CSV table of C-alpha atoms and ligand atoms in Angstrom, one decimal:
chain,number,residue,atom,x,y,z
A,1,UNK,CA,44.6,-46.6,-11.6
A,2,UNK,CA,44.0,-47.3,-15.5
A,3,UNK,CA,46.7,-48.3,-17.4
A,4,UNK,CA,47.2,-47.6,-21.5
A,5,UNK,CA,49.0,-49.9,-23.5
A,6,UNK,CA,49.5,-49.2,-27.0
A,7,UNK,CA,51.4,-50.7,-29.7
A,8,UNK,CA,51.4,-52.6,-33.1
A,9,UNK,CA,50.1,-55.4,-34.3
A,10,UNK,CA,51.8,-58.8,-32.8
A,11,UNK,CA,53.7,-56.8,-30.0
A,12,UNK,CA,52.6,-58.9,-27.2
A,13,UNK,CA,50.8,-55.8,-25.6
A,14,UNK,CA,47.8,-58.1,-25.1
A,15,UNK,CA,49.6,-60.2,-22.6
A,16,UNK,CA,51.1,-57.3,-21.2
A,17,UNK,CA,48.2,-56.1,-20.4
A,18,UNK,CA,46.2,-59.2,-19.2
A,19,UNK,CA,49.5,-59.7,-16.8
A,20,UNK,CA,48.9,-56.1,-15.6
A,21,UNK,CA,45.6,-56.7,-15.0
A,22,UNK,CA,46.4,-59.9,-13.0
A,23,UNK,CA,49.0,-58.1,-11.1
A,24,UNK,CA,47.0,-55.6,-10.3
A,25,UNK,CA,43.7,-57.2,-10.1
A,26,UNK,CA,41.9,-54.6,-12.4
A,27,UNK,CA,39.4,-55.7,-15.3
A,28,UNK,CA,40.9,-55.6,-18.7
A,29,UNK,CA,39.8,-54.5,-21.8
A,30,UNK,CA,41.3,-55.9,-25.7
A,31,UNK,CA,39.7,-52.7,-27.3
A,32,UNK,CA,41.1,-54.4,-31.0
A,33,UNK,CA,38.4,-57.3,-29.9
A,34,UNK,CA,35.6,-54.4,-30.5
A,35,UNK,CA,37.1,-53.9,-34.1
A,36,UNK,CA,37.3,-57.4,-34.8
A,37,UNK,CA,33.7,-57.9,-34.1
A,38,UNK,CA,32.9,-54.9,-36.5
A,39,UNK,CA,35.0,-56.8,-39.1
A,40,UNK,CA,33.2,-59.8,-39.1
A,41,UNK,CA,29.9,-58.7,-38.7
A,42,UNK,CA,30.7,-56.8,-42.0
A,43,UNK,CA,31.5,-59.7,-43.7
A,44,UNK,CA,28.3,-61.6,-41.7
A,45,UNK,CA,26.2,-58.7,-43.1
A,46,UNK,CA,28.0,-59.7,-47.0
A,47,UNK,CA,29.2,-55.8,-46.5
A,48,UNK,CA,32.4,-54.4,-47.4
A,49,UNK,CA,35.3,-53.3,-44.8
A,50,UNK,CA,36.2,-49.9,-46.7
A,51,UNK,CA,32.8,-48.7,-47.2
A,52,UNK,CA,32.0,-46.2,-44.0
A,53,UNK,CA,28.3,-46.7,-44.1
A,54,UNK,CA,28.7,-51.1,-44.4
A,55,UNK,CA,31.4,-50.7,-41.3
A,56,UNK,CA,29.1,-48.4,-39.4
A,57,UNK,CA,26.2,-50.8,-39.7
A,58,UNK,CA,28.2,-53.9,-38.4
A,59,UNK,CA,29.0,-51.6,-35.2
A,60,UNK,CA,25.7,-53.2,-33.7
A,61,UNK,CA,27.3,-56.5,-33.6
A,62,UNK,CA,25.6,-59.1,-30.8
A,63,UNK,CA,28.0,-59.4,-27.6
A,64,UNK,CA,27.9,-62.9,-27.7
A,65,UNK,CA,30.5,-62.3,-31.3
A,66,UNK,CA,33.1,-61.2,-29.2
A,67,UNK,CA,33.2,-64.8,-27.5
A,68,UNK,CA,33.8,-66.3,-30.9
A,69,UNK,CA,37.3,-68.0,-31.1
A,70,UNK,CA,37.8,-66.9,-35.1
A,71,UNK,CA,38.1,-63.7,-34.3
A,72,UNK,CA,41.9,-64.2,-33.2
A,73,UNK,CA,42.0,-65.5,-36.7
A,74,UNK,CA,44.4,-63.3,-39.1
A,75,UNK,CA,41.6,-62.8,-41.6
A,76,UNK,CA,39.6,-60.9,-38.9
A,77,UNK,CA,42.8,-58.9,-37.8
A,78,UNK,CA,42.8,-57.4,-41.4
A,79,UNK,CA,39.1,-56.9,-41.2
A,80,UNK,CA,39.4,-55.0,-38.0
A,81,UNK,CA,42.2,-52.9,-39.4
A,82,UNK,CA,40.4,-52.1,-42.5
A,83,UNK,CA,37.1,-50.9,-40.4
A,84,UNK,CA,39.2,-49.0,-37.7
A,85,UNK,CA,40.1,-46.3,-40.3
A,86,UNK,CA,36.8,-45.3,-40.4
A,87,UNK,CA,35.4,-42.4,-38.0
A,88,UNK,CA,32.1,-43.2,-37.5
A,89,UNK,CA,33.1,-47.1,-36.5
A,90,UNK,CA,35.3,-45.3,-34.1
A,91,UNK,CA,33.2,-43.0,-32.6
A,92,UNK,CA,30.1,-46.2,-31.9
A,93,UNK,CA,32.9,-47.6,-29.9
A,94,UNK,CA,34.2,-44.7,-27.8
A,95,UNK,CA,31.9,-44.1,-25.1
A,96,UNK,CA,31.9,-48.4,-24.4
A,97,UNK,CA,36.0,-48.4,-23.9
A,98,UNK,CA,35.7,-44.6,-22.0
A,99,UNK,CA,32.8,-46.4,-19.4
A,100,UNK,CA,35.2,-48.9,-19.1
A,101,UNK,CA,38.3,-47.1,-18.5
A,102,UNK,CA,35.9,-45.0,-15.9
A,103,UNK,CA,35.7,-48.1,-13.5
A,104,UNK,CA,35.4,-47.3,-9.9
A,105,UNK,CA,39.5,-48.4,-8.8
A,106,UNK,CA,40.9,-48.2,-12.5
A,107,UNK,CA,41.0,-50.8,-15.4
A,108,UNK,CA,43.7,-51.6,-18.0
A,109,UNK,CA,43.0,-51.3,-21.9
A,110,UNK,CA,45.1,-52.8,-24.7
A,111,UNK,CA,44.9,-51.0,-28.2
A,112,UNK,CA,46.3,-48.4,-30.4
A,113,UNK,CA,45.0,-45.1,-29.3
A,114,UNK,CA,44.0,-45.8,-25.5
A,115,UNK,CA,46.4,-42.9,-24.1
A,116,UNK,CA,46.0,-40.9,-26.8
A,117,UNK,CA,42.0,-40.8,-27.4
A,118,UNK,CA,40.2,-43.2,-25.1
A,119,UNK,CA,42.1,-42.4,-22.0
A,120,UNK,CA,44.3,-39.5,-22.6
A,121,UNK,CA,44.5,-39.0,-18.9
A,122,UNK,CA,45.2,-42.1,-17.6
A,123,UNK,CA,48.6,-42.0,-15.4
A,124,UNK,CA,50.5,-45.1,-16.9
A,125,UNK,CA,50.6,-45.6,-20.3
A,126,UNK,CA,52.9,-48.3,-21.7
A,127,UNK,CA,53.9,-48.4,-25.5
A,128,UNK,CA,55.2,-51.8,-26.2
A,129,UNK,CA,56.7,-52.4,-29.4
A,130,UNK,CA,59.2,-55.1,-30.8
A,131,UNK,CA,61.2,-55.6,-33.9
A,132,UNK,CA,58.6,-56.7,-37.0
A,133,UNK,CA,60.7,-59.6,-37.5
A,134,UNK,CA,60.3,-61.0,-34.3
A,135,UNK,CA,56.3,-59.5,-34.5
A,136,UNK,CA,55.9,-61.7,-37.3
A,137,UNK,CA,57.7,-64.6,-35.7
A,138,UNK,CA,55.2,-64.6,-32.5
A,139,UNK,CA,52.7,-64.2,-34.9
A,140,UNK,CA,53.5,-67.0,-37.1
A,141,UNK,CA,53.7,-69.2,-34.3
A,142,UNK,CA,50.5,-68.2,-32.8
A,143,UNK,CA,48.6,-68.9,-36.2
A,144,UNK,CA,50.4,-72.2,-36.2
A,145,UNK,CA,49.3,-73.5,-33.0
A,146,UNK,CA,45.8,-73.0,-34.1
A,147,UNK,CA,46.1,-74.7,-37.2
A,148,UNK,CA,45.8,-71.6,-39.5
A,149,UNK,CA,47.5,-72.1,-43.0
A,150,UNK,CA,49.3,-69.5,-43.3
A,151,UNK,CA,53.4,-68.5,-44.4
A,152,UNK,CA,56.0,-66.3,-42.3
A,153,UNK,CA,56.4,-64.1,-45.7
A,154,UNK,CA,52.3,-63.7,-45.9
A,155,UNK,CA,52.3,-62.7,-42.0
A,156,UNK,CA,55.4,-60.7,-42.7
A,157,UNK,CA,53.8,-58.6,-45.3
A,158,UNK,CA,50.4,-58.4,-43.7
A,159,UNK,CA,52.3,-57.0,-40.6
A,160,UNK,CA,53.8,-54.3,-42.7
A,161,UNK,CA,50.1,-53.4,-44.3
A,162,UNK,CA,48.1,-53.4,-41.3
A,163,UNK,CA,51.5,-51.4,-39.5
A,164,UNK,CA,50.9,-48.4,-42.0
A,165,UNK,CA,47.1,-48.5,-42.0
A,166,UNK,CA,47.3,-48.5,-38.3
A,167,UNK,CA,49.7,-45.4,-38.2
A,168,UNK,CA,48.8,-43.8,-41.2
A,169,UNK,CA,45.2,-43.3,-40.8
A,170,UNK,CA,43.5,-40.0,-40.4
A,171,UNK,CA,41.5,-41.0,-37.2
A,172,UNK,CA,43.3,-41.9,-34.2
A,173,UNK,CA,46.4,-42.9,-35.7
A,174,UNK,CA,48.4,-45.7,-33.8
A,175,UNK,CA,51.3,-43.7,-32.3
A,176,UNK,CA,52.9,-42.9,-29.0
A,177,UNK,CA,51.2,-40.4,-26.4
A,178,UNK,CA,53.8,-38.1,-25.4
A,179,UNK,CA,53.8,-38.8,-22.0
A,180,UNK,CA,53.8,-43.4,-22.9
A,181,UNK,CA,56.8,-45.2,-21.4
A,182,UNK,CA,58.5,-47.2,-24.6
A,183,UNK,CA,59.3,-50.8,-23.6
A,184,UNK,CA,60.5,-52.8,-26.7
A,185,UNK,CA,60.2,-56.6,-26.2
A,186,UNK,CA,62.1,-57.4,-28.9
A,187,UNK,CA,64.7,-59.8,-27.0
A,188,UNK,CA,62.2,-60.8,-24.1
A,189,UNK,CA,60.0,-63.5,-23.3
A,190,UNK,CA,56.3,-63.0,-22.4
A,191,UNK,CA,57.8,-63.3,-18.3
A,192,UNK,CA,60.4,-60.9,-18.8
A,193,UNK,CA,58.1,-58.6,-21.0
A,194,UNK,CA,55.4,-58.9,-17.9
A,195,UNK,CA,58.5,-58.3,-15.5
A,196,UNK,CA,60.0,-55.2,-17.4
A,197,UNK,CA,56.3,-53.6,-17.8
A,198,UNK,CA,55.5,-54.0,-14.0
A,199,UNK,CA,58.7,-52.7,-13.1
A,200,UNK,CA,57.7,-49.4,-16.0
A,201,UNK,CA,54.6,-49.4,-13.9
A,202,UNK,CA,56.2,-48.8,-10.8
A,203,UNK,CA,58.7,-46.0,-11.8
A,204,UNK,CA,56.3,-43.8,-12.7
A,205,UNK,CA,53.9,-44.7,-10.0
A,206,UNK,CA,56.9,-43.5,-7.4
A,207,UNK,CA,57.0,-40.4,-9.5
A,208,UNK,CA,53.3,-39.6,-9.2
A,209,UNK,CA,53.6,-40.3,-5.5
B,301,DC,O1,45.0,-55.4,-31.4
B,301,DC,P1,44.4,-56.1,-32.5
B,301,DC,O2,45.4,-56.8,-33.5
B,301,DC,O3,43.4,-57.1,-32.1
B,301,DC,O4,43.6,-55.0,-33.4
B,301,DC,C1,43.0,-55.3,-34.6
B,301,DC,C2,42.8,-54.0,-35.4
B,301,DC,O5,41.9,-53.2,-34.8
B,301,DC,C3,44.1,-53.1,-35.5
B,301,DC,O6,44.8,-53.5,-36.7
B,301,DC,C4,43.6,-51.7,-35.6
B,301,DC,C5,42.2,-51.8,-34.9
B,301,DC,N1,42.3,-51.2,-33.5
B,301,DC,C6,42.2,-49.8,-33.4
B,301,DC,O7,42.1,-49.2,-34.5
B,301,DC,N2,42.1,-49.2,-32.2
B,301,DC,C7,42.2,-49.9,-31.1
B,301,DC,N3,42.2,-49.3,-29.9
B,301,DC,C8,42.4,-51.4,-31.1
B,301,DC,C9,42.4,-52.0,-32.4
């Protein structure tokens, strides 16, 4: 079974999906890790983000970059959104997230266009989305944990930049495959999130039955 779950920025799909994954004991893939690599190995090669040919070039990023901890970081978020728009970075990562969605006994991927271009196929897709205040809350607190410097209002308005980039952009825009079931987290925990997407997971399993 492979399992889509797309959504914004800060929307908790990650841990939607990593719960999925446990659940169902399937690998899991955070495609947005891909773009953050490409981000900062732009900035590693003293390239710039919105130039295609710089972004293209930071594609052959080593793996051992995606084990790096600062690429959580906010500042690599806005990298990776700033590469994504461009169609050649896209197309160097498609055929690594397609073998992966084409594991033997399914997978689950977290991203923005996994149902709609990587896996258009795949028989559960999720869209989880949540209110942008309460995505910039989560968010906040996450870069707080870690130390990061940074104010709701600056998280707030990156949200709001990286929200239109993300949707707005000519290649693979971040929106909802027609056939994605719509869970908005906005009033649940991470547990009743997990809970609410498992029981998604199931309907439409009993449908494809
Ligand atoms: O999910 P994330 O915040 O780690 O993603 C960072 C950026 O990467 C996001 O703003 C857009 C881009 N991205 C994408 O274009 N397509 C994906 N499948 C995943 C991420």
């Amino acid at each position: 079974m492979i399992i889509a779950v797309d959504g914004p920025t800060a929307s908790g799909k990650g841990t939607i999906a990593k719960g999925l994954a446990r659940h169902y004991q399937l690998p899991h893939l955070d495609t947005g890790l891909l773009y953050r690599a490409v981000g900062r190995q732009v900035r590693l090669n003293g390239g710039d983000p919105d130039d295609p040919l710089d972004a293209a070039r930071a594609c052959e990023f080593p793996d051992s970059l995606l084990a790096e901890p600062m690429l959580r970081t906010e500042a690599v978020g806005a990298l990776a959104s700033r590469v994504s728009v461009h169609k050649r970075v896209r197309a160097a990562l498609l055929a690594r997230q397609r073998a992966f969605a084409a594991r033997p006994g399914g997978a689950v991927l977290d991203g923005r266009d996994i149902g709609t271009v990587i896996a258009p196929d795949a028989p559960v897709k999720l869209f989880v989305t949540a209110s942008l205040e309460a995505r910039a809350m989560r968010r906040f607190r996450e870069s707080q944990s870690r130390g990061e410097d940074v104010t709701l209002d600056a998280i707030h308005a990156d949200l709001v930049r990286r929200d239109a980039r993300d949707r707005n952009r000519a290649e693979a825009p971040l929106v909802e495959a027609a056939d994605a079931m719509v869970l908005d987290n906005s009033d649940l925990d991470a547990a009743e999130s997990l809970a609410a997407a498992i029981a998604l997971v199931e309907r439409r399993r009993g449908e494809q039955a």
